Amino acid sequence: MLKYCISNWAPLISQGCERTISAHKYVLTYNLSVRQPLGKRMEKELENVVIAGDEPENIKQSWIAEQNEYQARISEKDQEDWKSNFSYLGGLDISFIVGDDVNACACYVVIDTNLEVVYKDTAMVKMIAPYIPGFLAFREATFLIDLVDAQMKIKPEVTPTALLVDGNGVLHPRQCGIACHIGVATGLPTVGVAKNLHQIQEYGEQFTRENVKERFSNLNTPGEHITLATSEGKILGAALKTSANSSNPVFVSVGSGLSLASALELVSKVSKYRVPEPTRQADLMSREFLRLNHPTQRQKQPLKHIKGDKHSQDENKL
């Protein structure tokens, strides 16, 4: 089910392809119903493929067409059997090795109603696609989808009611962010929870940092939110106050399979701090994995202890 293209993106191999993962040196495609991970041998072969005319604009046009197909499959309504009372919720995040924008740790956790982690999985991954703003899904989504697929096969009893993804859903220039890709691919209700505002100027003044800051400053109670609507009035997401001590919002939007109201309710329920617990735990665990297995030079150096120096002792506990 793999295809890779050179020169003018002419296909060399193509068999029933649906899902595309593109990179500046090649385009990979494989069937959504199979979602087989990229093999090491193929990955090595592709590293040696030399392409002429691999212009970023060609990549973007290919990805836009793919996003349009995904966007048509997104549901922003609650499923018929939807229940806001969950048994398990999933969280997905990726952390990069310091100073390295290619090698990273993908992490997937599942929490229960007590916000305790009942399942976790991490994987070192190698980015094969370039980072282009607005196309994060083509760089990261497949690794996270593979982790969810593995859990559903290995331990299906903890399959979550919904997934929370560190990134955007329909709060996106083409209304198809990474959470949408993951929601459509896994079939699970999915919510995008971003820490930073995606400033989409073409959608109007509500998507400027200044406008959000001014309106959000009037919120006092956890669970309150301001909506983010286009100049035509379509609501794409919301800036949510998740804790009493948080002076900044998280930006919540639908990935697929539920309504914005349900997405906001879920995120509010599982937020002890600014970032909701599922994605917060995924972030912490992925960064801890990198600290233990791929430490920076600074982390490799032993801490210098000064007798009686409480500050030094405290640093050693971190």
PDB file of C-alpha atoms in Angstrom:
ATOM      1  CA  MET A   1       0.000   0.000   0.000  1.00  0.00           C
ATOM      2  CA  LEU A   2       3.004   2.298  -0.317  1.00  0.00           C
ATOM      3  CA  LYS A   3       3.708   4.884  -2.929  1.00  0.00           C
ATOM      4  CA  TYR A   4       6.628   7.240  -3.259  1.00  0.00           C
ATOM      5  CA  CYS A   5       7.065   9.855  -5.923  1.00  0.00           C
ATOM      6  CA  ILE A   6       9.985  11.673  -7.517  1.00  0.00           C
ATOM      7  CA  SER A   7      10.511  14.617  -9.830  1.00  0.00           C
ATOM      8  CA  ASN A   8       7.013  15.821 -10.750  1.00  0.00           C
ATOM      9  CA  TRP A   9       5.455  13.501  -8.127  1.00  0.00           C
ATOM     10  CA  ALA A  10       4.831  10.791 -10.711  1.00  0.00           C
ATOM     11  CA  PRO A  11       3.923   7.559  -8.921  1.00  0.00           C
ATOM     12  CA  LEU A  12       6.395   4.717  -8.941  1.00  0.00           C
ATOM     13  CA  ILE A  13       4.276   2.283  -6.966  1.00  0.00           C
ATOM     14  CA  SER A  14       0.585   2.688  -6.188  1.00  0.00           C
ATOM     15  CA  GLN A  15      -1.987   0.269  -4.801  1.00  0.00           C
ATOM     16  CA  GLY A  16      -5.342   1.396  -3.398  1.00  0.00           C
ATOM     17  CA  CYS A  17      -3.859   4.383  -1.578  1.00  0.00           C
ATOM     18  CA  GLU A  18      -5.887   6.633   0.673  1.00  0.00           C
ATOM     19  CA  ARG A  19      -3.741   8.200   3.385  1.00  0.00           C
ATOM     20  CA  THR A  20      -0.726  10.291   2.432  1.00  0.00           C
ATOM     21  CA  ILE A  21       2.328  11.152   4.500  1.00  0.00           C
ATOM     22  CA  SER A  22       4.462  13.544   2.533  1.00  0.00           C
ATOM     23  CA  ALA A  23       8.012  14.712   2.982  1.00  0.00           C
ATOM     24  CA  HIS A  24      10.236  17.132   1.146  1.00  0.00           C
ATOM     25  CA  LYS A  25      12.017  14.224  -0.553  1.00  0.00           C
ATOM     26  CA  TYR A  26       9.109  11.842  -1.117  1.00  0.00           C
ATOM     27  CA  VAL A  27       5.433  11.130  -0.675  1.00  0.00           C
ATOM     28  CA  LEU A  28       4.298   8.030   1.166  1.00  0.00           C
ATOM     29  CA  THR A  29       0.771   6.721   0.925  1.00  0.00           C
ATOM     30  CA  TYR A  30      -0.972   3.830   2.589  1.00  0.00           C
ATOM     31  CA  ASN A  31      -4.524   2.643   3.032  1.00  0.00           C
ATOM     32  CA  LEU A  32      -6.471   4.113   5.945  1.00  0.00           C
ATOM     33  CA  SER A  33      -8.042   0.755   6.759  1.00  0.00           C
ATOM     34  CA  VAL A  34      -4.614  -0.818   7.187  1.00  0.00           C
ATOM     35  CA  ARG A  35      -2.417   1.978   8.628  1.00  0.00           C
ATOM     36  CA  GLN A  36       0.718  -0.165   8.563  1.00  0.00           C
ATOM     37  CA  PRO A  37       3.727   1.639  10.082  1.00  0.00           C
ATOM     38  CA  LEU A  38       6.604   2.597   7.854  1.00  0.00           C
ATOM     39  CA  GLY A  39       9.121  -0.229   7.876  1.00  0.00           C
ATOM     40  CA  LYS A  40      12.773   0.399   8.727  1.00  0.00           C
ATOM     41  CA  ARG A  41      13.952  -1.029   5.403  1.00  0.00           C
ATOM     42  CA  MET A  42      11.632   1.203   3.387  1.00  0.00           C
ATOM     43  CA  GLU A  43      12.556   4.184   5.557  1.00  0.00           C
ATOM     44  CA  LYS A  44      16.233   3.543   4.846  1.00  0.00           C
ATOM     45  CA  GLU A  45      15.579   3.204   1.121  1.00  0.00           C
ATOM     46  CA  LEU A  46      13.638   6.449   1.063  1.00  0.00           C
ATOM     47  CA  GLU A  47      16.494   8.284   2.734  1.00  0.00           C
ATOM     48  CA  ASN A  48      18.513   7.579  -0.398  1.00  0.00           C
ATOM     49  CA  VAL A  49      15.870   8.794  -2.848  1.00  0.00           C
ATOM     50  CA  VAL A  50      16.995  12.001  -4.543  1.00  0.00           C
ATOM     51  CA  ILE A  51      14.287  14.171  -5.982  1.00  0.00           C
ATOM     52  CA  ALA A  52      14.354  17.067  -8.386  1.00  0.00           C
ATOM     53  CA  GLY A  53      11.783  19.850  -8.025  1.00  0.00           C
ATOM     54  CA  ASP A  54      10.616  19.067  -4.481  1.00  0.00           C
ATOM     55  CA  GLU A  55       9.195  22.570  -4.011  1.00  0.00           C
ATOM     56  CA  PRO A  56       7.288  23.286  -0.776  1.00  0.00           C
ATOM     57  CA  GLU A  57       4.379  24.665  -2.800  1.00  0.00           C
ATOM     58  CA  ASN A  58       3.951  21.276  -4.521  1.00  0.00           C
ATOM     59  CA  ILE A  59       3.819  19.600  -1.123  1.00  0.00           C
ATOM     60  CA  LYS A  60       1.295  22.108   0.207  1.00  0.00           C
ATOM     61  CA  GLN A  61      -1.068  21.647  -2.727  1.00  0.00           C
ATOM     62  CA  SER A  62      -0.984  17.872  -2.266  1.00  0.00           C
ATOM     63  CA  TRP A  63      -1.647  18.226   1.457  1.00  0.00           C
ATOM     64  CA  ILE A  64      -4.481  20.736   0.951  1.00  0.00           C
ATOM     65  CA  ALA A  65      -6.261  18.225  -1.282  1.00  0.00           C
ATOM     66  CA  GLU A  66      -5.807  15.583   1.416  1.00  0.00           C
ATOM     67  CA  GLN A  67      -7.104  17.935   4.130  1.00  0.00           C
ATOM     68  CA  ASN A  68     -10.192  18.662   2.045  1.00  0.00           C
ATOM     69  CA  GLU A  69     -10.949  14.948   1.912  1.00  0.00           C
ATOM     70  CA  TYR A  70     -10.558  14.634   5.681  1.00  0.00           C
ATOM     71  CA  GLN A  71     -12.601  17.767   6.321  1.00  0.00           C
ATOM     72  CA  ALA A  72     -15.555  16.260   4.476  1.00  0.00           C
ATOM     73  CA  ARG A  73     -15.534  13.302   6.907  1.00  0.00           C
ATOM     74  CA  ILE A  74     -15.491  15.317  10.139  1.00  0.00           C
ATOM     75  CA  SER A  75     -18.557  15.224  12.379  1.00  0.00           C
ATOM     76  CA  GLU A  76     -19.143  18.100  14.803  1.00  0.00           C
ATOM     77  CA  LYS A  77     -22.164  16.449  16.409  1.00  0.00           C
ATOM     78  CA  ASP A  78     -22.398  14.126  19.401  1.00  0.00           C
ATOM     79  CA  GLN A  79     -22.731  10.496  18.458  1.00  0.00           C
ATOM     80  CA  GLU A  80     -26.091   8.872  19.263  1.00  0.00           C
ATOM     81  CA  ASP A  81     -24.655   6.914  22.190  1.00  0.00           C
ATOM     82  CA  TRP A  82     -22.545   9.834  23.459  1.00  0.00           C
ATOM     83  CA  LYS A  83     -22.275  10.157  27.252  1.00  0.00           C
ATOM     84  CA  SER A  84     -20.380  12.980  28.899  1.00  0.00           C
ATOM     85  CA  ASN A  85     -19.625  10.661  31.849  1.00  0.00           C
ATOM     86  CA  PHE A  86     -16.540   8.838  30.671  1.00  0.00           C
ATOM     87  CA  SER A  87     -14.823   5.699  31.914  1.00  0.00           C
ATOM     88  CA  TYR A  88     -11.525   6.464  30.193  1.00  0.00           C
ATOM     89  CA  LEU A  89     -10.042   9.376  28.286  1.00  0.00           C
ATOM     90  CA  GLY A  90      -6.948   9.332  26.108  1.00  0.00           C
ATOM     91  CA  GLY A  91      -4.216  11.946  25.746  1.00  0.00           C
ATOM     92  CA  LEU A  92      -1.716  12.312  22.897  1.00  0.00           C
ATOM     93  CA  ASP A  93       1.422  14.432  22.610  1.00  0.00           C
ATOM     94  CA  ILE A  94       4.871  14.458  21.011  1.00  0.00           C
ATOM     95  CA  SER A  95       8.067  15.867  22.543  1.00  0.00           C
ATOM     96  CA  PHE A  96      11.272  16.505  20.602  1.00  0.00           C
ATOM     97  CA  ILE A  97      14.843  15.916  21.661  1.00  0.00           C
ATOM     98  CA  VAL A  98      16.335  19.295  22.582  1.00  0.00           C
ATOM     99  CA  GLY A  99      17.922  20.870  19.521  1.00  0.00           C
ATOM    100  CA  ASP A 100      16.576  18.151  17.205  1.00  0.00           C
ATOM    101  CA  ASP A 101      13.510  18.721  15.032  1.00  0.00           C
ATOM    102  CA  VAL A 102      13.526  15.202  13.566  1.00  0.00           C
ATOM    103  CA  ASN A 103      13.752  12.696  16.435  1.00  0.00           C
ATOM    104  CA  ALA A 104      10.986  12.752  19.011  1.00  0.00           C
ATOM    105  CA  CYS A 105       9.016  10.733  21.545  1.00  0.00           C
ATOM    106  CA  ALA A 106       5.352  10.103  20.824  1.00  0.00           C
ATOM    107  CA  CYS A 107       3.254   9.369  23.897  1.00  0.00           C
ATOM    108  CA  TYR A 108      -0.265   8.072  24.469  1.00  0.00           C
ATOM    109  CA  VAL A 109      -1.878   7.771  27.884  1.00  0.00           C
ATOM    110  CA  VAL A 110      -5.307   6.697  29.075  1.00  0.00           C
ATOM    111  CA  ILE A 111      -6.710   8.029  32.347  1.00  0.00           C
ATOM    112  CA  ASP A 112      -9.671   6.883  34.418  1.00  0.00           C
ATOM    113  CA  THR A 113     -12.356   8.892  36.232  1.00  0.00           C
ATOM    114  CA  ASN A 114      -9.911   9.539  39.091  1.00  0.00           C
ATOM    115  CA  LEU A 115      -7.515  11.103  36.570  1.00  0.00           C
ATOM    116  CA  GLU A 116      -5.061   8.264  37.191  1.00  0.00           C
ATOM    117  CA  VAL A 117      -3.052   6.807  34.313  1.00  0.00           C
ATOM    118  CA  VAL A 118      -4.177   3.239  33.559  1.00  0.00           C
ATOM    119  CA  TYR A 119      -2.349   2.796  30.262  1.00  0.00           C
ATOM    120  CA  LYS A 120       0.685   4.430  28.684  1.00  0.00           C
ATOM    121  CA  ASP A 121       2.802   3.858  25.625  1.00  0.00           C
ATOM    122  CA  THR A 122       5.768   5.738  24.230  1.00  0.00           C
ATOM    123  CA  ALA A 123       7.697   5.373  21.000  1.00  0.00           C
ATOM    124  CA  MET A 124      10.735   7.084  19.572  1.00  0.00           C
ATOM    125  CA  VAL A 125       9.798   8.353  16.125  1.00  0.00           C
ATOM    126  CA  LYS A 126      11.608   9.984  13.239  1.00  0.00           C
ATOM    127  CA  MET A 127       9.852  12.786  11.384  1.00  0.00           C
ATOM    128  CA  ILE A 128       9.916  12.128   7.662  1.00  0.00           C
ATOM    129  CA  ALA A 129       7.911  15.197   6.664  1.00  0.00           C
ATOM    130  CA  PRO A 130       8.948  18.840   6.879  1.00  0.00           C
ATOM    131  CA  TYR A 131       7.247  21.251   9.254  1.00  0.00           C
ATOM    132  CA  ILE A 132       4.977  23.614   7.334  1.00  0.00           C
ATOM    133  CA  PRO A 133       2.575  25.810   9.363  1.00  0.00           C
ATOM    134  CA  GLY A 134      -0.987  24.556   9.047  1.00  0.00           C
ATOM    135  CA  PHE A 135       0.098  21.022   8.097  1.00  0.00           C
ATOM    136  CA  LEU A 136       1.248  19.554  11.420  1.00  0.00           C
ATOM    137  CA  ALA A 137      -0.882  16.441  10.933  1.00  0.00           C
ATOM    138  CA  PHE A 138       1.205  15.291   7.978  1.00  0.00           C
ATOM    139  CA  ARG A 139       4.281  15.380  10.168  1.00  0.00           C
ATOM    140  CA  GLU A 140       3.010  13.866  13.420  1.00  0.00           C
ATOM    141  CA  ALA A 141      -0.454  12.297  13.198  1.00  0.00           C
ATOM    142  CA  THR A 142       0.455   8.850  11.885  1.00  0.00           C
ATOM    143  CA  PHE A 143       2.738   8.120  14.861  1.00  0.00           C
ATOM    144  CA  LEU A 144      -0.028   8.963  17.323  1.00  0.00           C
ATOM    145  CA  ILE A 145      -2.622   6.992  15.360  1.00  0.00           C
ATOM    146  CA  ASP A 146      -0.357   3.930  15.501  1.00  0.00           C
ATOM    147  CA  LEU A 147      -0.148   4.186  19.317  1.00  0.00           C
ATOM    148  CA  VAL A 148      -3.949   4.308  19.617  1.00  0.00           C
ATOM    149  CA  ASP A 149      -4.334   1.395  17.213  1.00  0.00           C
ATOM    150  CA  ALA A 150      -1.896  -0.673  19.270  1.00  0.00           C
ATOM    151  CA  GLN A 151      -3.814  -0.018  22.503  1.00  0.00           C
ATOM    152  CA  MET A 152      -7.126  -0.959  20.912  1.00  0.00           C
ATOM    153  CA  LYS A 153      -5.613  -4.313  19.917  1.00  0.00           C
ATOM    154  CA  ILE A 154      -3.502  -5.023  23.012  1.00  0.00           C
ATOM    155  CA  LYS A 155      -5.805  -3.718  25.726  1.00  0.00           C
ATOM    156  CA  PRO A 156      -9.223  -2.924  24.236  1.00  0.00           C
ATOM    157  CA  GLU A 157     -10.889  -2.797  27.655  1.00  0.00           C
ATOM    158  CA  VAL A 158      -9.366   0.636  28.305  1.00  0.00           C
ATOM    159  CA  THR A 159     -10.290   2.129  24.930  1.00  0.00           C
ATOM    160  CA  PRO A 160     -11.195   5.720  25.788  1.00  0.00           C
ATOM    161  CA  THR A 161     -14.522   7.434  25.384  1.00  0.00           C
ATOM    162  CA  ALA A 162     -12.643  10.234  23.643  1.00  0.00           C
ATOM    163  CA  LEU A 163      -9.139  11.391  22.769  1.00  0.00           C
ATOM    164  CA  LEU A 164      -7.578  14.726  23.704  1.00  0.00           C
ATOM    165  CA  VAL A 165      -4.820  15.811  21.325  1.00  0.00           C
ATOM    166  CA  ASP A 166      -2.180  18.474  21.913  1.00  0.00           C
ATOM    167  CA  GLY A 167      -3.065  20.534  18.851  1.00  0.00           C
ATOM    168  CA  ASN A 168      -6.010  21.948  16.959  1.00  0.00           C
ATOM    169  CA  GLY A 169      -9.133  20.420  15.516  1.00  0.00           C
ATOM    170  CA  VAL A 170     -11.375  22.532  13.284  1.00  0.00           C
ATOM    171  CA  LEU A 171      -9.762  25.658  14.759  1.00  0.00           C
ATOM    172  CA  HIS A 172      -7.527  25.686  11.707  1.00  0.00           C
ATOM    173  CA  PRO A 173      -7.143  27.624   8.429  1.00  0.00           C
ATOM    174  CA  ARG A 174      -8.806  24.786   6.490  1.00  0.00           C
ATOM    175  CA  GLN A 175     -10.802  23.538   9.480  1.00  0.00           C
ATOM    176  CA  CYS A 176      -8.828  20.299   9.582  1.00  0.00           C
ATOM    177  CA  GLY A 177      -6.058  20.209  12.187  1.00  0.00           C
ATOM    178  CA  ILE A 178      -4.188  17.241  13.624  1.00  0.00           C
ATOM    179  CA  ALA A 179      -7.034  16.296  15.987  1.00  0.00           C
ATOM    180  CA  CYS A 180      -9.343  15.970  12.974  1.00  0.00           C
ATOM    181  CA  HIS A 181      -6.937  13.608  11.204  1.00  0.00           C
ATOM    182  CA  ILE A 182      -6.654  11.442  14.321  1.00  0.00           C
ATOM    183  CA  GLY A 183     -10.397  11.445  14.976  1.00  0.00           C
ATOM    184  CA  VAL A 184     -11.293  10.415  11.434  1.00  0.00           C
ATOM    185  CA  ALA A 185      -8.562   7.749  11.294  1.00  0.00           C
ATOM    186  CA  THR A 186      -9.290   6.116  14.677  1.00  0.00           C
ATOM    187  CA  GLY A 187     -13.064   6.529  14.667  1.00  0.00           C
ATOM    188  CA  LEU A 188     -12.951   7.831  18.242  1.00  0.00           C
ATOM    189  CA  PRO A 189     -14.439  11.173  19.337  1.00  0.00           C
ATOM    190  CA  THR A 190     -11.485  13.538  19.391  1.00  0.00           C
ATOM    191  CA  VAL A 191     -10.820  16.985  20.838  1.00  0.00           C
ATOM    192  CA  GLY A 192      -8.064  19.411  19.928  1.00  0.00           C
ATOM    193  CA  VAL A 193      -6.550  21.219  22.923  1.00  0.00           C
ATOM    194  CA  ALA A 194      -3.919  23.771  21.957  1.00  0.00           C
ATOM    195  CA  LYS A 195      -1.837  25.912  24.296  1.00  0.00           C
ATOM    196  CA  ASN A 196      -1.342  28.682  21.740  1.00  0.00           C
ATOM    197  CA  LEU A 197      -3.814  30.580  19.594  1.00  0.00           C
ATOM    198  CA  HIS A 198      -3.726  29.798  15.904  1.00  0.00           C
ATOM    199  CA  GLN A 199      -4.100  33.339  14.594  1.00  0.00           C
ATOM    200  CA  ILE A 200      -6.165  32.946  11.439  1.00  0.00           C
ATOM    201  CA  GLN A 201      -6.379  36.520  10.242  1.00  0.00           C
ATOM    202  CA  GLU A 202      -8.620  35.736   7.284  1.00  0.00           C
ATOM    203  CA  TYR A 203     -11.352  34.601   9.688  1.00  0.00           C
ATOM    204  CA  GLY A 204     -11.705  37.981  11.377  1.00  0.00           C
ATOM    205  CA  GLU A 205     -10.823  39.956  14.485  1.00  0.00           C
ATOM    206  CA  GLN A 206     -11.756  37.251  17.007  1.00  0.00           C
ATOM    207  CA  PHE A 207      -8.652  35.350  15.945  1.00  0.00           C
ATOM    208  CA  THR A 208      -6.191  38.039  16.987  1.00  0.00           C
ATOM    209  CA  ARG A 209      -4.181  37.679  20.171  1.00  0.00           C
ATOM    210  CA  GLU A 210      -5.278  41.117  21.387  1.00  0.00           C
ATOM    211  CA  ASN A 211      -8.993  40.371  20.980  1.00  0.00           C
ATOM    212  CA  VAL A 212      -8.743  37.045  22.802  1.00  0.00           C
ATOM    213  CA  LYS A 213      -6.685  38.527  25.635  1.00  0.00           C
ATOM    214  CA  GLU A 214      -9.177  41.339  26.194  1.00  0.00           C
ATOM    215  CA  ARG A 215     -12.260  39.093  26.213  1.00  0.00           C
ATOM    216  CA  PHE A 216     -10.622  36.324  28.233  1.00  0.00           C
ATOM    217  CA  SER A 217      -9.606  38.789  30.964  1.00  0.00           C
ATOM    218  CA  ASN A 218     -13.279  39.088  31.920  1.00  0.00           C
ATOM    219  CA  LEU A 219     -13.549  35.402  32.839  1.00  0.00           C
ATOM    220  CA  ASN A 220     -13.176  34.444  36.501  1.00  0.00           C
ATOM    221  CA  THR A 221     -14.559  30.941  36.990  1.00  0.00           C
ATOM    222  CA  PRO A 222     -13.099  27.642  35.720  1.00  0.00           C
ATOM    223  CA  GLY A 223     -15.281  26.304  32.933  1.00  0.00           C
ATOM    224  CA  GLU A 224     -16.066  29.710  31.485  1.00  0.00           C
ATOM    225  CA  HIS A 225     -15.086  30.302  27.897  1.00  0.00           C
ATOM    226  CA  ILE A 226     -15.208  32.702  24.992  1.00  0.00           C
ATOM    227  CA  THR A 227     -16.049  31.443  21.527  1.00  0.00           C
ATOM    228  CA  LEU A 228     -13.913  31.984  18.452  1.00  0.00           C
ATOM    229  CA  ALA A 229     -16.122  32.661  15.444  1.00  0.00           C
ATOM    230  CA  THR A 230     -15.385  33.656  11.875  1.00  0.00           C
ATOM    231  CA  SER A 231     -16.589  36.979  10.500  1.00  0.00           C
ATOM    232  CA  GLU A 232     -19.495  34.985   8.990  1.00  0.00           C
ATOM    233  CA  GLY A 233     -20.459  33.744  12.443  1.00  0.00           C
ATOM    234  CA  LYS A 234     -19.245  30.125  12.299  1.00  0.00           C
ATOM    235  CA  ILE A 235     -17.850  29.032  15.674  1.00  0.00           C
ATOM    236  CA  LEU A 236     -14.627  27.080  15.229  1.00  0.00           C
ATOM    237  CA  GLY A 237     -13.573  26.726  18.844  1.00  0.00           C
ATOM    238  CA  ALA A 238     -13.296  28.378  22.223  1.00  0.00           C
ATOM    239  CA  ALA A 239     -10.740  29.809  24.630  1.00  0.00           C
ATOM    240  CA  LEU A 240     -11.423  27.966  27.893  1.00  0.00           C
ATOM    241  CA  LYS A 241     -10.479  28.901  31.455  1.00  0.00           C
ATOM    242  CA  THR A 242      -9.529  25.568  33.006  1.00  0.00           C
ATOM    243  CA  SER A 243      -8.399  26.531  36.502  1.00  0.00           C
ATOM    244  CA  ALA A 244      -8.809  29.386  38.947  1.00  0.00           C
ATOM    245  CA  ASN A 245      -5.078  30.123  38.910  1.00  0.00           C
ATOM    246  CA  SER A 246      -4.693  30.073  35.135  1.00  0.00           C
ATOM    247  CA  SER A 247      -4.297  33.482  33.535  1.00  0.00           C
ATOM    248  CA  ASN A 248      -4.143  31.983  30.035  1.00  0.00           C
ATOM    249  CA  PRO A 249      -6.681  29.817  28.216  1.00  0.00           C
ATOM    250  CA  VAL A 250      -6.395  26.581  26.334  1.00  0.00           C
ATOM    251  CA  PHE A 251      -7.926  26.592  22.878  1.00  0.00           C
ATOM    252  CA  VAL A 252     -10.500  23.840  22.462  1.00  0.00           C
ATOM    253  CA  SER A 253     -11.968  22.665  19.172  1.00  0.00           C
ATOM    254  CA  VAL A 254     -13.688  19.610  17.778  1.00  0.00           C
ATOM    255  CA  GLY A 255     -11.540  16.985  16.119  1.00  0.00           C
ATOM    256  CA  SER A 256     -14.421  14.757  15.101  1.00  0.00           C
ATOM    257  CA  GLY A 257     -17.258  12.770  16.613  1.00  0.00           C
ATOM    258  CA  LEU A 258     -18.687  15.184  19.194  1.00  0.00           C
ATOM    259  CA  SER A 259     -19.966  18.721  19.647  1.00  0.00           C
ATOM    260  CA  LEU A 260     -17.986  21.720  20.859  1.00  0.00           C
ATOM    261  CA  ALA A 261     -20.202  21.872  23.962  1.00  0.00           C
ATOM    262  CA  SER A 262     -19.278  18.280  24.853  1.00  0.00           C
ATOM    263  CA  ALA A 263     -15.617  18.941  24.096  1.00  0.00           C
ATOM    264  CA  LEU A 264     -15.574  21.917  26.487  1.00  0.00           C
ATOM    265  CA  GLU A 265     -17.340  19.888  29.179  1.00  0.00           C
ATOM    266  CA  LEU A 266     -14.817  17.061  28.894  1.00  0.00           C
ATOM    267  CA  VAL A 267     -11.785  19.334  29.033  1.00  0.00           C
ATOM    268  CA  SER A 268     -13.190  21.195  32.050  1.00  0.00           C
ATOM    269  CA  LYS A 269     -13.829  17.933  33.912  1.00  0.00           C
ATOM    270  CA  VAL A 270     -10.268  16.691  33.574  1.00  0.00           C
ATOM    271  CA  SER A 271      -8.304  19.885  34.222  1.00  0.00           C
ATOM    272  CA  LYS A 272      -6.545  20.238  37.564  1.00  0.00           C
ATOM    273  CA  TYR A 273      -4.179  22.775  36.054  1.00  0.00           C
ATOM    274  CA  ARG A 274      -4.233  24.847  32.870  1.00  0.00           C
ATOM    275  CA  VAL A 275      -3.570  21.859  30.573  1.00  0.00           C
ATOM    276  CA  PRO A 276      -6.100  18.987  30.884  1.00  0.00           C
ATOM    277  CA  GLU A 277      -4.743  15.906  32.577  1.00  0.00           C
ATOM    278  CA  PRO A 278      -4.678  13.494  29.591  1.00  0.00           C
ATOM    279  CA  THR A 279      -2.438  15.698  27.415  1.00  0.00           C
ATOM    280  CA  ARG A 280      -0.548  16.997  30.454  1.00  0.00           C
ATOM    281  CA  GLN A 281       0.424  13.455  31.438  1.00  0.00           C
ATOM    282  CA  ALA A 282       1.371  12.592  27.844  1.00  0.00           C
ATOM    283  CA  ASP A 283       3.600  15.657  27.744  1.00  0.00           C
ATOM    284  CA  LEU A 284       5.237  14.891  31.098  1.00  0.00           C
ATOM    285  CA  MET A 285       5.859  11.236  30.240  1.00  0.00           C
ATOM    286  CA  SER A 286       7.283  11.925  26.793  1.00  0.00           C
ATOM    287  CA  ARG A 287       9.673  14.537  28.173  1.00  0.00           C
ATOM    288  CA  GLU A 288      10.697  12.238  31.017  1.00  0.00           C
ATOM    289  CA  PHE A 289      11.359   9.431  28.523  1.00  0.00           C
ATOM    290  CA  LEU A 290      13.665  11.749  26.577  1.00  0.00           C
ATOM    291  CA  ARG A 291      15.382  12.918  29.754  1.00  0.00           C
ATOM    292  CA  LEU A 292      16.205   9.334  30.727  1.00  0.00           C
ATOM    293  CA  ASN A 293      17.031   7.963  27.287  1.00  0.00           C
ATOM    294  CA  HIS A 294      18.264  10.966  25.329  1.00  0.00           C
ATOM    295  CA  PRO A 295      19.555  13.437  27.904  1.00  0.00           C
ATOM    296  CA  THR A 296      21.043  16.765  26.943  1.00  0.00           C
ATOM    297  CA  GLN A 297      24.647  17.516  27.849  1.00  0.00           C
ATOM    298  CA  ARG A 298      23.412  19.590  30.755  1.00  0.00           C
ATOM    299  CA  GLN A 299      21.269  16.719  32.042  1.00  0.00           C
ATOM    300  CA  LYS A 300      24.247  14.352  31.827  1.00  0.00           C
ATOM    301  CA  GLN A 301      26.315  16.511  34.148  1.00  0.00           C
ATOM    302  CA  PRO A 302      26.077  15.619  37.848  1.00  0.00           C
ATOM    303  CA  LEU A 303      24.665  18.337  40.054  1.00  0.00           C
ATOM    304  CA  LYS A 304      27.136  20.080  42.319  1.00  0.00           C
ATOM    305  CA  HIS A 305      26.048  19.882  45.929  1.00  0.00           C
ATOM    306  CA  ILE A 306      26.887  22.534  48.456  1.00  0.00           C
ATOM    307  CA  LYS A 307      26.547  21.374  52.011  1.00  0.00           C
ATOM    308  CA  GLY A 308      23.556  23.001  53.606  1.00  0.00           C
ATOM    309  CA  ASP A 309      22.451  24.621  50.368  1.00  0.00           C
ATOM    310  CA  LYS A 310      18.715  23.943  50.279  1.00  0.00           C
ATOM    311  CA  HIS A 311      18.328  25.350  46.781  1.00  0.00           C
ATOM    312  CA  SER A 312      20.840  22.815  45.449  1.00  0.00           C
ATOM    313  CA  GLN A 313      19.053  19.987  47.233  1.00  0.00           C
ATOM    314  CA  ASP A 314      15.719  21.064  45.797  1.00  0.00           C
ATOM    315  CA  GLU A 315      17.137  21.110  42.263  1.00  0.00           C
ATOM    316  CA  ASN A 316      18.263  17.499  42.703  1.00  0.00           C
ATOM    317  CA  LYS A 317      14.650  16.472  43.332  1.00  0.00           C
ATOM    318  CA  LEU A 318      13.424  17.875  40.028  1.00  0.00           C
TER     319      LEU A 318
END
